[in-house]
Each structure stands twice: as C-alpha cells, then as structure tokens.
Amino acid sequence: ASGPAPLGYSDSSGRFPATTNSFGPSANSKYPTTYYRQALVVSNAAAFNGITLNIERDDGAVVYLNGAELSRFNMPTGAVAYTTFASANAGDDGSTVFSTNVSPSRFVEGTNVFAVEIHQDAGTSSDIWFQMQLMGLPVIIHNFFPTVALTSPTNTQYFLAPSSIALEATA
C-alpha cells in the first residue's frame, strides 16, 4: 500500500495522518514495528554541500539508505528486529522535528531507496506517526566578480556627437 505523508494511525497532537496504517488484529497487542519504503532518483548529488534529513516519529525510528543504516531516533543500540520496542515513549506525540545531516556521498547516481522502520514503545501504544523530508543545501559560488555585457549600442555602431547615448547592459 502507499499514500501521502504523514503516515500512521490515531493522532499526533491533534493532527491526523493523511494515510492510515493498520495497527494489527488486536488493539491491546499492536504491531511493534511498521515499515515504510520510498525510492527517489538522484542525479549529481555532489552539487550539494550537504543534505538535511528531517523526521517526525512516534515512538522510535531507524532510517536506512540503500540498505545501510543511516540514523536512529529513540531506539536502543545493537541489533534491531521487528519485535524491538523503542527506547521510550515519544512524549512529543511525534510533533517534534528531529534533524540529521546526510553526506551527499551516501547517494548513488540514479535510484536510491530509503527504508524507515517506526517502532512502538509498547504493544498498547495508542498511535504511530511518521513523516520525513530531505533538503539539499546547494553549492553556492561566492566571491566572483560580476559579469556585465553591453547590449546596446552594439559593436561597430558609431555616433556623430549626439547629446546623449542610451546604454543597455546585462549583468
């Protein structure tokens, strides 16, 4: 299944998900983990100085890029399985944005795949919440002299003592 973010079930500080996920067959023993995957095509990632990943999660999250772990949020250290619970309840109900920097070198030219697991802190947790955003910081070239080109009058145009000449330029 697929749909727009935010994803989850129940609410996050009064906000409801755009795409609702199932919590499983029992309200008293909900799935501990929900998995999400998104592919994106990248060309020339080196054109960015850096990339910021912003995530909202309730309760914990592990983010992977192209099969390699990229970052953890409110999760224990060590191996993580589908039965692993988050380290603690997300007291913010998923409304806080957590950020981490991602090196552009982590991306491959072409298709890249993000996979994110959202973990509950308990089987009786009332909700999950997930949305993620990537923002690239472009390379900005500084300290170059401006380039100016005179567009009017044109080359080889001449004047016999006019009182004024209109100039046009691009910069």
Backbone as CSV, one residue per row, in Angstrom:
resi,resn,N_x,N_y,N_z,CA_x,CA_y,CA_z,C_x,C_y,C_z
1,ALA,0.838,-1.186,0.000,0.000,0.000,0.000,0.880,1.246,0.000
2,SER,0.339,2.338,-0.442,1.094,3.583,-0.459,0.136,4.749,-0.273
3,GLY,0.694,5.890,0.047,-0.113,7.082,0.218,0.744,8.229,0.699
4,PRO,0.158,9.418,0.743,0.915,10.603,1.151,1.171,10.635,2.651
5,ALA,2.231,11.330,3.033,2.567,11.528,4.442,1.768,12.715,4.958
6,PRO,1.596,12.794,6.246,2.083,11.907,7.293,1.345,10.563,7.292
7,LEU,2.048,9.554,7.832,1.524,8.197,7.876,1.399,7.753,9.317
8,GLY,0.479,6.850,9.581,0.328,6.313,10.923,-1.107,5.997,11.239
9,TYR,-1.420,5.951,12.530,-2.804,5.815,12.973,-2.993,6.601,14.256
10,SER,-4.225,7.018,14.463,-4.624,7.906,15.538,-4.043,9.293,15.248
11,ASP,-3.893,10.129,16.274,-3.458,11.494,16.003,-2.105,11.785,16.635
12,SER,-1.510,12.870,16.162,-0.253,13.380,16.714,-0.527,14.818,17.132
13,SER,-0.737,15.020,18.414,-1.033,16.364,18.942,-2.175,17.029,18.178
14,GLY,-3.214,16.244,17.882,-4.381,16.770,17.184,-4.309,16.708,15.672
15,ARG,-3.161,16.344,15.111,-3.021,16.197,13.653,-3.300,14.744,13.296
16,PHE,-4.013,14.514,12.204,-4.316,13.149,11.785,-3.516,12.796,10.541
17,PRO,-3.133,11.520,10.394,-2.341,11.124,9.231,-3.134,11.252,7.934
18,ALA,-2.429,11.544,6.852,-3.046,11.565,5.527,-3.259,10.140,5.033
19,THR,-2.391,9.223,5.467,-2.518,7.806,5.137,-2.531,7.024,6.447
20,THR,-3.592,6.250,6.650,-3.749,5.492,7.884,-3.248,4.072,7.692
21,ASN,-2.421,3.609,8.641,-1.899,2.251,8.647,-2.676,1.402,9.642
22,SER,-2.667,0.105,9.416,-3.287,-0.834,10.358,-2.366,-1.040,11.546
23,PHE,-2.940,-1.189,12.736,-2.134,-1.489,13.918,-2.105,-2.974,14.217
24,GLY,-2.786,-3.770,13.380,-2.810,-5.219,13.579,-4.166,-5.692,14.049
25,PRO,-4.270,-6.983,14.351,-5.569,-7.559,14.688,-6.059,-7.250,16.097
26,SER,-5.196,-6.752,16.984,-5.590,-6.545,18.378,-5.201,-5.157,18.863
27,ALA,-6.157,-4.416,19.399,-5.883,-3.090,19.939,-5.037,-3.144,21.199
28,ASN,-4.981,-4.301,21.846,-4.195,-4.455,23.072,-2.824,-5.067,22.828
29,SER,-2.567,-5.476,21.597,-1.268,-6.051,21.244,-0.948,-5.641,19.803
30,LYS,-0.655,-4.356,19.634,-0.418,-3.798,18.298,0.942,-4.239,17.760
31,TYR,1.058,-4.187,16.442,2.346,-4.486,15.817,3.407,-3.587,16.424
32,PRO,4.570,-4.133,16.813,5.620,-3.288,17.383,6.299,-2.413,16.334
33,THR,6.283,-2.841,15.055,7.041,-2.138,14.018,6.210,-2.000,12.750
34,THR,6.310,-0.840,12.119,5.700,-0.596,10.813,6.808,-0.140,9.873
35,TYR,6.791,-0.658,8.652,7.878,-0.406,7.696,7.394,0.467,6.544
36,TYR,8.270,1.383,6.126,7.993,2.275,5.006,9.195,2.259,4.061
37,ARG,8.911,2.472,2.775,9.974,2.466,1.768,9.616,3.485,0.687
38,GLN,10.629,4.226,0.241,10.423,5.211,-0.824,11.669,5.279,-1.692
39,ALA,11.475,5.164,-2.992,12.587,5.293,-3.940,12.587,6.707,-4.515
40,LEU,13.786,7.227,-4.782,13.910,8.511,-5.444,15.116,8.463,-6.357
41,VAL,15.019,9.213,-7.441,16.104,9.258,-8.412,16.960,10.483,-8.126
42,VAL,18.265,10.269,-8.021,19.211,11.337,-7.710,20.173,11.479,-8.885
43,SER,20.363,12.714,-9.305,21.398,12.986,-10.293,22.261,14.116,-9.756
44,ASN,23.540,13.915,-9.781,24.520,14.906,-9.372,24.366,15.334,-7.911
45,ALA,24.363,14.378,-6.996,24.274,14.695,-5.565,25.456,15.546,-5.116
46,ALA,26.568,15.465,-5.843,27.750,16.251,-5.481,27.507,17.755,-5.637
47,ALA,26.402,18.126,-6.263,26.080,19.543,-6.412,25.602,20.151,-5.089
48,PHE,25.459,19.313,-4.059,25.013,19.798,-2.760,26.160,19.799,-1.763
49,ASN,26.218,20.862,-0.945,27.188,20.910,0.154,26.808,19.926,1.237
50,GLY,25.530,19.724,1.417,25.026,18.819,2.439,23.553,18.582,2.232
51,ILE,23.056,17.564,2.887,21.641,17.228,2.815,21.160,17.038,4.246
52,THR,20.043,17.665,4.582,19.455,17.535,5.905,18.241,16.629,5.823
53,LEU,18.189,15.647,6.721,17.038,14.764,6.843,16.250,15.218,8.072
54,ASN,14.989,15.538,7.889,14.095,15.916,8.978,13.061,14.809,9.141
55,ILE,12.819,14.393,10.377,11.880,13.303,10.623,11.011,13.616,11.835
56,GLU,9.742,13.262,11.716,8.815,13.243,12.844,8.492,11.773,13.072
57,ARG,8.631,11.304,14.317,8.411,9.885,14.596,7.783,9.718,15.972
58,ASP,6.889,8.747,16.051,6.280,8.356,17.316,6.181,6.835,17.264
59,ASP,6.966,6.101,17.962,7.831,6.471,19.063,9.300,6.506,18.633
60,GLY,9.794,5.454,17.986,11.194,5.385,17.566,11.300,5.120,16.077
61,ALA,12.488,5.360,15.520,12.690,5.132,14.087,14.130,4.722,13.801
62,VAL,14.287,3.877,12.783,15.587,3.558,12.211,15.471,3.858,10.717
63,VAL,16.393,4.670,10.204,16.373,5.093,8.800,17.533,4.430,8.073
64,TYR,17.225,3.849,6.911,18.228,3.203,6.058,18.230,3.893,4.702
65,LEU,19.408,3.993,4.097,19.543,4.487,2.736,20.301,3.442,1.945
66,ASN,19.683,2.925,0.910,20.279,1.898,0.051,20.776,0.697,0.861
67,GLY,20.004,0.305,1.858,20.298,-0.890,2.643,21.252,-0.689,3.805
68,ALA,21.820,0.493,3.959,22.755,0.762,5.060,22.082,1.690,6.072
69,GLU,22.262,1.376,7.350,21.655,2.222,8.378,22.230,3.627,8.304
70,LEU,21.336,4.594,8.334,21.722,5.997,8.230,21.620,6.696,9.583
71,SER,20.545,6.405,10.334,20.348,7.097,11.605,19.282,6.395,12.436
72,ARG,19.363,6.618,13.771,18.365,6.096,14.708,17.813,7.248,15.530
73,PHE,16.548,7.114,15.889,15.872,8.112,16.703,15.069,7.377,17.770
74,ASN,15.454,7.572,19.043,14.763,6.982,20.179,14.729,5.450,20.111
75,MET,15.843,4.876,19.678,15.954,3.421,19.568,17.181,2.945,20.337
76,PRO,17.122,1.701,20.873,18.291,1.175,21.579,19.440,0.892,20.611
77,THR,20.646,0.772,21.150,21.801,0.394,20.329,21.742,-1.108,20.080
78,GLY,22.533,-1.576,19.152,22.590,-3.004,18.851,21.608,-3.389,17.766
79,ALA,21.475,-4.702,17.601,20.605,-5.239,16.552,19.154,-4.869,16.822
80,VAL,18.436,-4.578,15.750,17.022,-4.230,15.840,16.233,-5.263,15.040
81,ALA,15.189,-5.810,15.661,14.306,-6.771,14.997,12.899,-6.197,14.959
82,TYR,11.998,-6.899,14.289,10.622,-6.413,14.219,9.938,-6.428,15.581
83,THR,10.509,-7.132,16.546,9.950,-7.194,17.894,10.583,-6.176,18.844
84,THR,11.559,-5.409,18.365,12.256,-4.436,19.207,11.365,-3.221,19.451
85,PHE,11.214,-2.846,20.719,10.442,-1.654,21.054,11.363,-0.441,21.104
86,ALA,10.782,0.740,20.910,11.520,1.998,21.032,12.055,2.135,22.448
87,SER,13.070,2.960,22.615,13.706,3.139,23.923,12.759,3.731,24.955
88,ALA,11.846,4.600,24.526,10.924,5.263,25.448,9.717,5.751,24.660
89,ASN,8.702,6.151,25.363,7.548,6.762,24.742,7.954,8.123,24.188
90,ALA,7.478,8.438,22.990,7.749,9.761,22.416,6.785,10.746,23.058
91,GLY,7.237,11.405,24.099,6.393,12.328,24.841,5.863,13.474,23.997
92,ASP,6.480,13.722,22.845,6.039,14.808,21.962,4.930,14.366,21.018
93,ASP,4.554,13.082,21.066,3.496,12.525,20.221,3.836,12.638,18.728
94,GLY,5.123,12.721,18.412,5.552,12.807,17.017,5.545,14.205,16.449
95,SER,5.321,15.216,17.281,5.222,16.583,16.746,6.558,17.300,16.645
96,THR,7.618,16.759,17.250,8.940,17.383,17.174,9.656,16.923,15.909
97,VAL,10.309,17.844,15.246,11.111,17.520,14.068,12.541,17.282,14.533
98,PHE,13.061,16.086,14.236,14.451,15.752,14.534,15.226,15.802,13.229
99,SER,16.429,16.370,13.269,17.227,16.549,12.054,18.580,15.875,12.187
100,THR,19.075,15.412,11.061,20.431,14.880,10.988,20.991,15.224,9.615
101,ASN,22.298,15.387,9.539,22.945,15.695,8.268,23.326,14.412,7.562
102,VAL,23.158,14.416,6.247,23.493,13.270,5.413,24.503,13.731,4.371
103,SER,25.617,13.041,4.287,26.620,13.388,3.280,26.080,13.067,1.887
104,PRO,26.226,13.972,0.933,25.804,13.672,-0.441,26.482,12.430,-1.007
105,SER,27.643,12.066,-0.473,28.346,10.879,-0.973,27.608,9.581,-0.639
106,ARG,26.614,9.637,0.258,25.835,8.438,0.610,24.847,8.055,-0.495
107,PHE,24.607,8.977,-1.432,23.672,8.715,-2.515,24.410,8.149,-3.721
108,VAL,23.729,7.303,-4.476,24.271,6.792,-5.729,23.583,7.533,-6.874
109,GLU,24.253,7.590,-7.994,23.656,8.183,-9.185,22.524,7.273,-9.637
110,GLY,21.332,7.818,-9.804,20.180,7.011,-10.215,19.249,6.760,-9.034
111,THR,18.696,5.546,-8.973,17.678,5.228,-7.972,18.294,4.940,-6.609
112,ASN,17.778,5.615,-5.591,18.154,5.427,-4.193,16.888,5.030,-3.439
113,VAL,17.043,4.201,-2.410,15.880,3.738,-1.662,16.049,4.048,-0.175
114,PHE,15.094,4.788,0.358,15.007,4.999,1.803,14.063,3.949,2.357
115,ALA,14.448,3.342,3.471,13.574,2.433,4.211,13.578,2.917,5.650
116,VAL,12.403,3.018,6.245,12.282,3.512,7.611,11.396,2.549,8.388
117,GLU,11.845,2.168,9.577,11.019,1.374,10.478,10.606,2.267,11.628
118,ILE,9.313,2.299,11.904,8.782,3.039,13.048,8.441,2.005,14.118
119,HIS,8.988,2.199,15.327,8.807,1.239,16.425,7.961,1.849,17.535
120,GLN,7.029,1.058,18.036,6.241,1.439,19.202,7.080,1.268,20.456
121,ASP,6.689,1.935,21.535,7.376,1.712,22.815,6.697,0.600,23.611
122,ALA,5.468,0.213,23.207,4.734,-0.864,23.874,3.629,-1.353,22.946
123,GLY,3.176,-2.580,23.154,2.108,-3.152,22.332,0.758,-2.478,22.537
124,THR,0.632,-1.694,23.592,-0.621,-0.986,23.864,-0.554,0.483,23.476
125,SER,0.505,0.897,22.800,0.660,2.303,22.402,-0.550,2.754,21.585
126,SER,-0.962,3.989,21.777,-2.203,4.472,21.164,-2.042,4.919,19.717
127,ASP,-0.804,5.180,19.266,-0.645,5.737,17.929,0.769,5.544,17.397
128,ILE,0.896,5.716,16.091,2.214,5.907,15.466,2.092,7.101,14.530
129,TRP,3.232,7.703,14.261,3.280,8.896,13.406,4.603,8.901,12.689
130,PHE,4.570,9.207,11.386,5.807,9.268,10.627,5.657,10.199,9.440
131,GLN,6.630,11.084,9.316,6.870,11.786,8.061,8.315,12.244,8.037
132,MET,8.861,12.312,6.822,10.289,12.603,6.643,10.451,13.543,5.458
133,GLN,11.486,14.374,5.539,11.769,15.344,4.489,13.274,15.405,4.277
134,LEU,13.690,15.562,3.021,15.096,15.807,2.680,15.213,17.207,2.112
135,MET,16.262,17.921,2.540,16.522,19.253,1.998,17.994,19.338,1.623
136,GLY,18.246,19.672,0.359,19.612,19.815,-0.112,20.100,21.244,0.008
137,LEU,21.326,21.405,0.457,21.961,22.717,0.539,22.850,22.852,-0.691
138,PRO,22.438,23.672,-1.653,23.215,23.742,-2.900,24.573,24.390,-2.690
139,VAL,25.470,24.056,-3.596,26.773,24.701,-3.625,26.560,26.105,-4.176
140,ILE,26.923,27.105,-3.402,26.789,28.496,-3.841,28.189,29.051,-4.053
141,ILE,28.426,29.527,-5.255,29.744,30.053,-5.602,29.807,31.509,-5.147
142,HIS,30.791,31.823,-4.312,30.931,33.158,-3.748,32.191,33.846,-4.295
143,ASN,32.236,35.153,-4.143,33.417,35.968,-4.396,33.886,35.976,-5.852
144,PHE,32.952,35.889,-6.787,33.296,36.078,-8.188,32.877,37.488,-8.583
145,PHE,33.675,38.126,-9.450,33.312,39.426,-9.957,32.077,39.288,-10.837
146,PRO,31.207,40.277,-10.838,30.028,40.183,-11.709,30.436,40.272,-13.176
147,THR,29.648,39.670,-14.028,29.857,39.731,-15.466,28.852,40.709,-16.037
148,VAL,29.355,41.680,-16.790,28.496,42.692,-17.383,28.752,42.697,-18.879
149,ALA,27.653,42.731,-19.660,27.781,42.792,-21.119,26.947,43.965,-21.631
150,LEU,27.557,44.807,-22.442,26.867,45.935,-23.052,26.069,45.401,-24.242
151,THR,24.741,45.587,-24.229,23.902,45.049,-25.305,23.445,46.122,-26.298
152,SER,23.494,47.387,-25.882,23.147,48.469,-26.797,23.904,49.716,-26.347
153,PRO,24.586,50.392,-27.200,24.684,50.129,-28.637,25.524,48.872,-28.929
154,THR,25.329,48.335,-30.096,26.027,47.114,-30.484,27.432,47.434,-30.979
155,ASN,28.239,46.387,-31.084,29.594,46.555,-31.624,29.526,47.179,-33.012
156,THR,30.490,47.945,-33.314,30.682,48.653,-34.596,29.669,49.780,-34.823
157,GLN,28.783,50.032,-33.885,27.855,51.149,-34.034,28.612,52.436,-33.673
158,TYR,28.380,53.529,-34.420,29.075,54.767,-34.118,28.100,55.936,-34.149
159,PHE,28.520,57.064,-33.540,27.650,58.225,-33.391,28.460,59.483,-33.684
160,LEU,27.823,60.491,-34.277,28.464,61.768,-34.546,27.932,62.782,-33.537
161,ALA,28.617,62.917,-32.452,28.376,63.925,-31.423,26.919,64.075,-30.997
162,PRO,26.221,63.016,-30.630,24.864,63.214,-30.090,24.951,63.769,-28.666
163,SER,23.845,64.359,-28.213,23.850,64.930,-26.870,23.847,63.833,-25.805
164,SER,23.285,62.678,-26.093,23.319,61.541,-25.159,23.182,60.244,-25.932
165,ILE,23.653,59.164,-25.318,23.549,57.830,-25.927,22.936,56.922,-24.857
166,ALA,21.880,56.200,-25.223,21.239,55.244,-24.298,22.060,53.961,-24.276
167,LEU,22.371,53.505,-23.106,23.129,52.269,-22.959,22.215,51.192,-22.336
168,GLU,22.376,49.953,-22.765,21.685,48.819,-22.176,22.720,47.744,-21.891
169,ALA,22.533,47.079,-20.782,23.507,46.062,-20.398,22.807,44.935,-19.648
170,THR,23.446,43.775,-19.632,23.006,42.665,-18.786,24.102,42.387,-17.781
171,ALA,23.712,41.947,-16.610,24.695,41.648,-15.563,24.380,40.310,-14.953
